[in-house]
Coordinates of C-alpha atoms in Angstrom, one line a residue:
Chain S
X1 CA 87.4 125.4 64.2
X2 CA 85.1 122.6 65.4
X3 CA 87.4 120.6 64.3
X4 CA 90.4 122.1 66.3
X5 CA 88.2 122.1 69.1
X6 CA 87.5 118.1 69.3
X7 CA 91.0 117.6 68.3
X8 CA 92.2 119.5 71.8
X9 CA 89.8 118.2 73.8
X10 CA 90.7 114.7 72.6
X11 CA 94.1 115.0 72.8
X12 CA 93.9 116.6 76.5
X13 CA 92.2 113.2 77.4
X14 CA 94.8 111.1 75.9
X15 CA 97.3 113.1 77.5
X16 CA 95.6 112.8 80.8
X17 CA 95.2 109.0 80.7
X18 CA 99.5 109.1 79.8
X19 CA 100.2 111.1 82.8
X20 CA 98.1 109.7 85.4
X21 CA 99.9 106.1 84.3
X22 CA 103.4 107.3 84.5
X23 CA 102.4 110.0 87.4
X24 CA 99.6 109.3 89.4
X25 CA 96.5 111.7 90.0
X26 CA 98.2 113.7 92.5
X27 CA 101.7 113.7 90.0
X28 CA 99.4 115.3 86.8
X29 CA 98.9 118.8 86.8
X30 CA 96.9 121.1 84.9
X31 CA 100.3 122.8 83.1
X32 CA 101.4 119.4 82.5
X33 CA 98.8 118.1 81.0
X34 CA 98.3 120.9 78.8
X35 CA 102.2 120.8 78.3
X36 CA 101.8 117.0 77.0
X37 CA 98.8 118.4 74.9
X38 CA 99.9 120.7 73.3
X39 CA 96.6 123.1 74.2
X40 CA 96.7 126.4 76.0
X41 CA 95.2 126.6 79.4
X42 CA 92.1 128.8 78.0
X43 CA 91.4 125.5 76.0
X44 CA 91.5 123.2 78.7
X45 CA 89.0 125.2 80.7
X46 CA 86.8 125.5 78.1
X47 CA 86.5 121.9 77.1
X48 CA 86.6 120.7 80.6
X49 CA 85.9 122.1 84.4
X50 CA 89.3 121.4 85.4
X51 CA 91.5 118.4 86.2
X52 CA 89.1 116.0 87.8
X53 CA 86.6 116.3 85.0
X54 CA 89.5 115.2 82.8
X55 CA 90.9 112.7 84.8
X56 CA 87.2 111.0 84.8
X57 CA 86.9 110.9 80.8
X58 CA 90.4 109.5 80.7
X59 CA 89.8 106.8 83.1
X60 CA 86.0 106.3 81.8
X61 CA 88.0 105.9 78.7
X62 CA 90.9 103.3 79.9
X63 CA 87.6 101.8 81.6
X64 CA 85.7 101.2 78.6
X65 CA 88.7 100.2 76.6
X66 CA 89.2 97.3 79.2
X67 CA 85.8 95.8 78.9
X68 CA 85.4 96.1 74.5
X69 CA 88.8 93.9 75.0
X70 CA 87.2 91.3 77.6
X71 CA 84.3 91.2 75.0
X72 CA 86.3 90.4 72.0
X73 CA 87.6 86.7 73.8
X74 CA 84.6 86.0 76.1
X75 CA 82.0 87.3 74.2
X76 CA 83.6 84.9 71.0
X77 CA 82.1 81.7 69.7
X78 CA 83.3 78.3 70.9
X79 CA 83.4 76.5 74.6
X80 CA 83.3 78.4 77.2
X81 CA 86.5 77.2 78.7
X82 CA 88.2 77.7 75.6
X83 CA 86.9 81.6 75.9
X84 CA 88.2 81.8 79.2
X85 CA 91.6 80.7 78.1
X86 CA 91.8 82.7 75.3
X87 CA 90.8 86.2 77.5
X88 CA 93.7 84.6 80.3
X89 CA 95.9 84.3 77.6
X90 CA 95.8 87.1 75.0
X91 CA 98.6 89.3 74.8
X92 CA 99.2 91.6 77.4
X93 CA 101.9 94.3 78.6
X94 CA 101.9 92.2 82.3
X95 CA 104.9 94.2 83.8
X96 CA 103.6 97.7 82.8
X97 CA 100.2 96.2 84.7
X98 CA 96.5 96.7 84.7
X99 CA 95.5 99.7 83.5
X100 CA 92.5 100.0 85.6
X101 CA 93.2 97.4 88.7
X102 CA 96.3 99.9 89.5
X103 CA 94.6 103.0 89.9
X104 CA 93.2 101.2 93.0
X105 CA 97.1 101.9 94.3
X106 CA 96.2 105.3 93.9
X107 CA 95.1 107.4 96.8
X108 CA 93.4 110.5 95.2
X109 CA 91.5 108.3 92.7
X110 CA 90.2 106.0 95.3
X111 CA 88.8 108.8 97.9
X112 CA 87.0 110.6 95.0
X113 CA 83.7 109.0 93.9
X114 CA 84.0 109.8 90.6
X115 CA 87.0 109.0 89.8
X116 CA 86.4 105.7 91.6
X117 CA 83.3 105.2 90.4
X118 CA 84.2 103.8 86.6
X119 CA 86.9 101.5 88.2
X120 CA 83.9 99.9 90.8
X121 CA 81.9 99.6 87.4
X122 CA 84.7 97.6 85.3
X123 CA 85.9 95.3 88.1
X124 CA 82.2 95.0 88.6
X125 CA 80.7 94.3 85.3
X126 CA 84.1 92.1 84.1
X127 CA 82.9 89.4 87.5
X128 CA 79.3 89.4 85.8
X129 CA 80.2 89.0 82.1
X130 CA 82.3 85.7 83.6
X131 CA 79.8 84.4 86.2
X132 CA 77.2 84.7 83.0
X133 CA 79.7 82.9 80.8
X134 CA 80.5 80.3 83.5
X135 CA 76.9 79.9 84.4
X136 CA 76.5 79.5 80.5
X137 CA 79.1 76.9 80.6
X138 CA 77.4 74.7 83.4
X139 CA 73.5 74.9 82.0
X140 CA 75.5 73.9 78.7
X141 CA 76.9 70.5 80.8
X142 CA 80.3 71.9 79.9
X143 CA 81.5 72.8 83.3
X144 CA 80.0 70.8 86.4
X145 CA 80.4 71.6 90.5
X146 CA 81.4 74.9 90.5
X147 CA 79.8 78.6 92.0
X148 CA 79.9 80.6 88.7
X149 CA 79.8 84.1 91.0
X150 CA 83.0 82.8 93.5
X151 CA 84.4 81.5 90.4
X152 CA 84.3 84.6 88.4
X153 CA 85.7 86.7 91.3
X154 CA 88.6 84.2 91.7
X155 CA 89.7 84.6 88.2
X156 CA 89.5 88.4 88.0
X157 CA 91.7 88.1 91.0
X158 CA 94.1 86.2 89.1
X159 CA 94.4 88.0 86.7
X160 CA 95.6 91.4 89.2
X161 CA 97.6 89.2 91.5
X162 CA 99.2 88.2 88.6
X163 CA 99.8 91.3 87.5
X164 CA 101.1 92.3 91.2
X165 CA 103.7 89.2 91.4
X166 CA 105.3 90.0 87.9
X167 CA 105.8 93.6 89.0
X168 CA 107.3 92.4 92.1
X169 CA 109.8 89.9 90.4
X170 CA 110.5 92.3 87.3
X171 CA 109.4 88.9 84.7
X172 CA 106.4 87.9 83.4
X173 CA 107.2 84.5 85.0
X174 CA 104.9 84.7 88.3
X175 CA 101.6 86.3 85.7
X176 CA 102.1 83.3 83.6
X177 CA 102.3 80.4 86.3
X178 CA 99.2 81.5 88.2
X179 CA 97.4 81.4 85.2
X180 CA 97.7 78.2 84.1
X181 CA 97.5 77.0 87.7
X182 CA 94.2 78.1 87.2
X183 CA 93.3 77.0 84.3
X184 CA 94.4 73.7 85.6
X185 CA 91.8 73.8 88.4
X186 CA 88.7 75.1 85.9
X187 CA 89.8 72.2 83.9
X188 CA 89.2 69.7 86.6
X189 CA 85.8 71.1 86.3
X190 CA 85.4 70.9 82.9
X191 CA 82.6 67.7 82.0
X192 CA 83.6 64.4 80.0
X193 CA 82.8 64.8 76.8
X194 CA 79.9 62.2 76.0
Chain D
X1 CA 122.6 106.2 125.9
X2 CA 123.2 103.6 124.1
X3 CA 119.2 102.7 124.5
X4 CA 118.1 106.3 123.1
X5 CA 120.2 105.5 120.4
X6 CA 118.1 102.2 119.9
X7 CA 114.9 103.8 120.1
X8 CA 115.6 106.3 117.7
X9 CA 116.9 103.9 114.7
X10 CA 113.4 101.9 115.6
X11 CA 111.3 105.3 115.8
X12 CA 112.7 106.0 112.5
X13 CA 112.5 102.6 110.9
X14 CA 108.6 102.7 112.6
X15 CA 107.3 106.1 111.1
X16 CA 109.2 105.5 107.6
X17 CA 106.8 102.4 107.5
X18 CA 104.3 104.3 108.2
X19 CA 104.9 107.3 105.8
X20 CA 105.6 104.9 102.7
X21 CA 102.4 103.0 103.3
X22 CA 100.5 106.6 103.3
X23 CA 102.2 108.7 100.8
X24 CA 104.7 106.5 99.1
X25 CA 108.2 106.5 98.5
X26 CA 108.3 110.2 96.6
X27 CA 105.7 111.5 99.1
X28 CA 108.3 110.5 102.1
X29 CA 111.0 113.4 103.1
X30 CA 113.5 112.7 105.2
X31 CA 112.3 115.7 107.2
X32 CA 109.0 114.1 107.7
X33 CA 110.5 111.0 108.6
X34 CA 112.8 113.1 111.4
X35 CA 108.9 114.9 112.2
X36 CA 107.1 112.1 113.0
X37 CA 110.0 109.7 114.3
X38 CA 110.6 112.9 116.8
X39 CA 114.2 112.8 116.0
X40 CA 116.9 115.0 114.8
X41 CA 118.7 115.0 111.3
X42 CA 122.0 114.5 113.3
X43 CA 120.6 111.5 114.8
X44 CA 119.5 110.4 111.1
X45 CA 122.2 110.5 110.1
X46 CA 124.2 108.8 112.6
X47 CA 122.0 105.8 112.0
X48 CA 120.9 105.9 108.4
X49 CA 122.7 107.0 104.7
X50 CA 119.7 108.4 104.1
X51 CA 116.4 107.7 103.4
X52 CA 116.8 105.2 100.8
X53 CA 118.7 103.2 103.7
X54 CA 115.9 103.8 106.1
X55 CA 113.5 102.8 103.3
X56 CA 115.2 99.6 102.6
X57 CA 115.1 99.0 106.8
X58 CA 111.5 99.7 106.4
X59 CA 110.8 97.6 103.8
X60 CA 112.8 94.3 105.2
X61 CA 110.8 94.7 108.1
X62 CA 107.3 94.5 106.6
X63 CA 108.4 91.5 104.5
X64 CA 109.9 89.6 107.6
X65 CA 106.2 90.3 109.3
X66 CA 104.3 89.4 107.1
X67 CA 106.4 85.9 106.0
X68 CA 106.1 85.1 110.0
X69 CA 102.1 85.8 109.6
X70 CA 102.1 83.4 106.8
X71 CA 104.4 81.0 108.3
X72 CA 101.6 81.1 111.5
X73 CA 99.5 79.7 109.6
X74 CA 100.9 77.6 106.8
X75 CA 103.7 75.8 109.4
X76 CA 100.3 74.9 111.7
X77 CA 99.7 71.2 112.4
X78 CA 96.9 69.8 110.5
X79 CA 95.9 68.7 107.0
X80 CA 97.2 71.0 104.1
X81 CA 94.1 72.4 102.5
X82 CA 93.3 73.5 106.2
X83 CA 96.2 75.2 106.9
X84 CA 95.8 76.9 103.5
X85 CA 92.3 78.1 104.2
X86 CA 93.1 79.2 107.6
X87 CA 96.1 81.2 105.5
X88 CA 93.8 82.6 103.4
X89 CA 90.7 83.3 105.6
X90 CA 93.0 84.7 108.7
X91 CA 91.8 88.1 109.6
X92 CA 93.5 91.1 107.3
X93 CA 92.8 94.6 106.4
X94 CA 91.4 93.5 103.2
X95 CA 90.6 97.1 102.3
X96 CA 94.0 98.2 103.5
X97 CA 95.7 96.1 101.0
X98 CA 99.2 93.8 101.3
X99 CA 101.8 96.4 103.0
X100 CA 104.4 94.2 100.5
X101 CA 101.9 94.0 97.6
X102 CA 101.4 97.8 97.5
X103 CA 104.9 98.4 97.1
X104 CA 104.9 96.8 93.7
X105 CA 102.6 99.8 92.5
X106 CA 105.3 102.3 93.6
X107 CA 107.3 103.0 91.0
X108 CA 110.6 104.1 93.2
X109 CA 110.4 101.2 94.8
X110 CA 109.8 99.2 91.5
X111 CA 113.3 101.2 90.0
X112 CA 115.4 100.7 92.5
X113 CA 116.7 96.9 93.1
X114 CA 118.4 97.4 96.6
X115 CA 114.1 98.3 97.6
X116 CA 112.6 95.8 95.1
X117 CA 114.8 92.9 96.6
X118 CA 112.6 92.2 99.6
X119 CA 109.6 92.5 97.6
X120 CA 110.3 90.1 95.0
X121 CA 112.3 88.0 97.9
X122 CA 108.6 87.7 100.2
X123 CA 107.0 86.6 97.1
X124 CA 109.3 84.0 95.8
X125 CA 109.6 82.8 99.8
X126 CA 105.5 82.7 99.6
X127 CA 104.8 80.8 96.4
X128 CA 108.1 78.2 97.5
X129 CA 106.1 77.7 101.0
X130 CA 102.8 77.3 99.6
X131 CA 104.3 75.0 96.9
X132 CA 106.1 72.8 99.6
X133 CA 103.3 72.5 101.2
X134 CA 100.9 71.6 98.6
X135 CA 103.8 69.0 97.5
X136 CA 103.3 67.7 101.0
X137 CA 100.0 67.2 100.7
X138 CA 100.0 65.3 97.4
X139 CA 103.1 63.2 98.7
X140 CA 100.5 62.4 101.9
X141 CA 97.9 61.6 99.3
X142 CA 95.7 64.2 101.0
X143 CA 95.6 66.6 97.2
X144 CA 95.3 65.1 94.0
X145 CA 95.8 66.3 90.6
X146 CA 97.6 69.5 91.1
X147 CA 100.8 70.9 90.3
X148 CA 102.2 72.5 93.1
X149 CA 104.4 75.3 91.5
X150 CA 101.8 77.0 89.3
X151 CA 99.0 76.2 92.2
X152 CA 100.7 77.8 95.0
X153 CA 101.4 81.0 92.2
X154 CA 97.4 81.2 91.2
X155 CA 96.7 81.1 95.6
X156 CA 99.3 84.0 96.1
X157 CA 97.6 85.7 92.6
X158 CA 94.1 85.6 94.3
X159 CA 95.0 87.1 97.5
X160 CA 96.9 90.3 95.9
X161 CA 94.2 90.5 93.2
X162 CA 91.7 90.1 95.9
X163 CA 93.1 92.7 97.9
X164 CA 92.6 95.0 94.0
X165 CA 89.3 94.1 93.9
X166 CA 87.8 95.0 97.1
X167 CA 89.9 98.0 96.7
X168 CA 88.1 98.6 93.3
X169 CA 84.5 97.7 94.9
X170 CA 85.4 99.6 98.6
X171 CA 84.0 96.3 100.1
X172 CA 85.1 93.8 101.2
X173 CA 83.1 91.1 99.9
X174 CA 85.0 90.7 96.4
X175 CA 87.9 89.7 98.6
X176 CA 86.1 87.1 100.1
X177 CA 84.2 85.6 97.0
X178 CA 87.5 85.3 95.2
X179 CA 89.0 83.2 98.3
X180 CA 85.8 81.4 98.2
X181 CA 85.7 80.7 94.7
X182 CA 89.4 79.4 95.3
X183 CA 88.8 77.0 98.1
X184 CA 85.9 75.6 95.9
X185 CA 88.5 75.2 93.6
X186 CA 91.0 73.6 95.5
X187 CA 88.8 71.2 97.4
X188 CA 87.9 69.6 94.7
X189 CA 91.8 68.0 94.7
X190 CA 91.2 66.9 97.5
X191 CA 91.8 63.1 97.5
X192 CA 88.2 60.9 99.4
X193 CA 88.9 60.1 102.6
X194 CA 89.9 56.5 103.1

């Protein structure tokens, strides 16, 4: 039985996270997302208050999700430009966009604190693991004459405007362009090797 | 006559703008549209197919404003990293977000290529202008160092990430340090004054 239990709740909150991609908040309700689950309505409400509550563990989920991946490539050994690079670069679903950075697009998520909250907290905490890294990389000698907070904001910024032009020409093309003109301006500020 | 007819087809085009930028394409009935334009479904009709018509009038617009905005700035006398930061520092409603950059999050806009065209159009317009320019200033042997194509792509990137992370952060300061961090960036191309 305990068993059933965290098997519904968990499957209502990956169920939840599918809908409000493909739907939005206001797009997702309660039927549907039990439909999706596969869990009666009495389930849902005992597992969760209702469809906010869910809609901030699925988020708080998609939240977390995005920062243990940040971690894997900037929290990796090796030069900190090279770790930068590989986070730009990894593999990522660029036309289906940010998981987090869109549900700033999305009204109902944005005027409720909670739900907002966990987005604030990613974009937040994703500009200090890089401005940490980048400062890293300066007290190391291996980046010189740049701001690692300005910096740090500048390529989180790339990376969802990046996201934004590829939607809006339907090919990863635009995503891929501004971030190696990037990479081409840290470069610049990368020191000689002695 | 003839001039009511006018001002109807612009009330309509006007509040159609306005209702996609509040509630989205899906969101937007023609009867709303009729509602707030403070015309008749006859007189709809008699200018518009429909409201994917008056969608795509809608949409058009907002791109042709907001290439004469950047053209403002960009086509300016002056040297080219100062036109670009006056591009990038003009006043906007950060916290608003890009009336063409929000579309991209729609996804009836995003499905339907007849409303995607002037979307994808303002953004390949932007990054050509910005790349033309920054061309110029290399030719003038004011930039050094840089390649336009993918530079002009990362400065687009930062302003519509921007825009996501002051969103994100309900400020907007991330806005700014991302522009900042950019111009840091891009000043350091710039070639010593003679």
């Amino acid at each position: 039985m305990y068993s059933g239990g965290v098997d519904a709740a968990e499957r209502l909150i990956e169920s939840t996270r599918v809908l409000l991609w493909e739907r939005g908040y206001v797009g997702t309700s309660p039927k549907a997302i039990q439909a999706h689950a596969g869990v009666g309505q009495g389930s849902m409400y005992h597992h969760f208050a209702g469809k906010a509550a869910l809609a901030h563990a699925a988020i708080a989920r998609t939240a977390a999700e995005l920062r243990a991946a940040a971690d894997a490539q900037l929290g990796a050994d090796g030069p900190v430009l090279a770790r930068i690079e590989a986070y730009l670069r990894r593999e990522r679903d660029v036309l289906r966009g940010c998981p987090v950075g869109r549900l700033t697009q999305d009204p109902d998520v944005m005027a409720d604190a909670a739900l907002r909250g966990p987005v604030e907290q990613t974009f937040t905490w994703l500009r200090a693991r890089l401005g940490a890294l980048l400062a890293e990389g300066v007290a190391a000698g291996e980046l010189t004459g740049l701001d690692p907070p300005a910096t740090a904001a500048t390529i989180v910024a790339v990376l969802q405007g990046g996201y934004v032009l590829a939607r809006a020409a339907g090919s990863t093309e635009a995503f891929t362009q501004a971030v190696d003109g990037l990479l081409a301006l840290l470069t610049a500020h990368a020191a000689p090797r002695g």
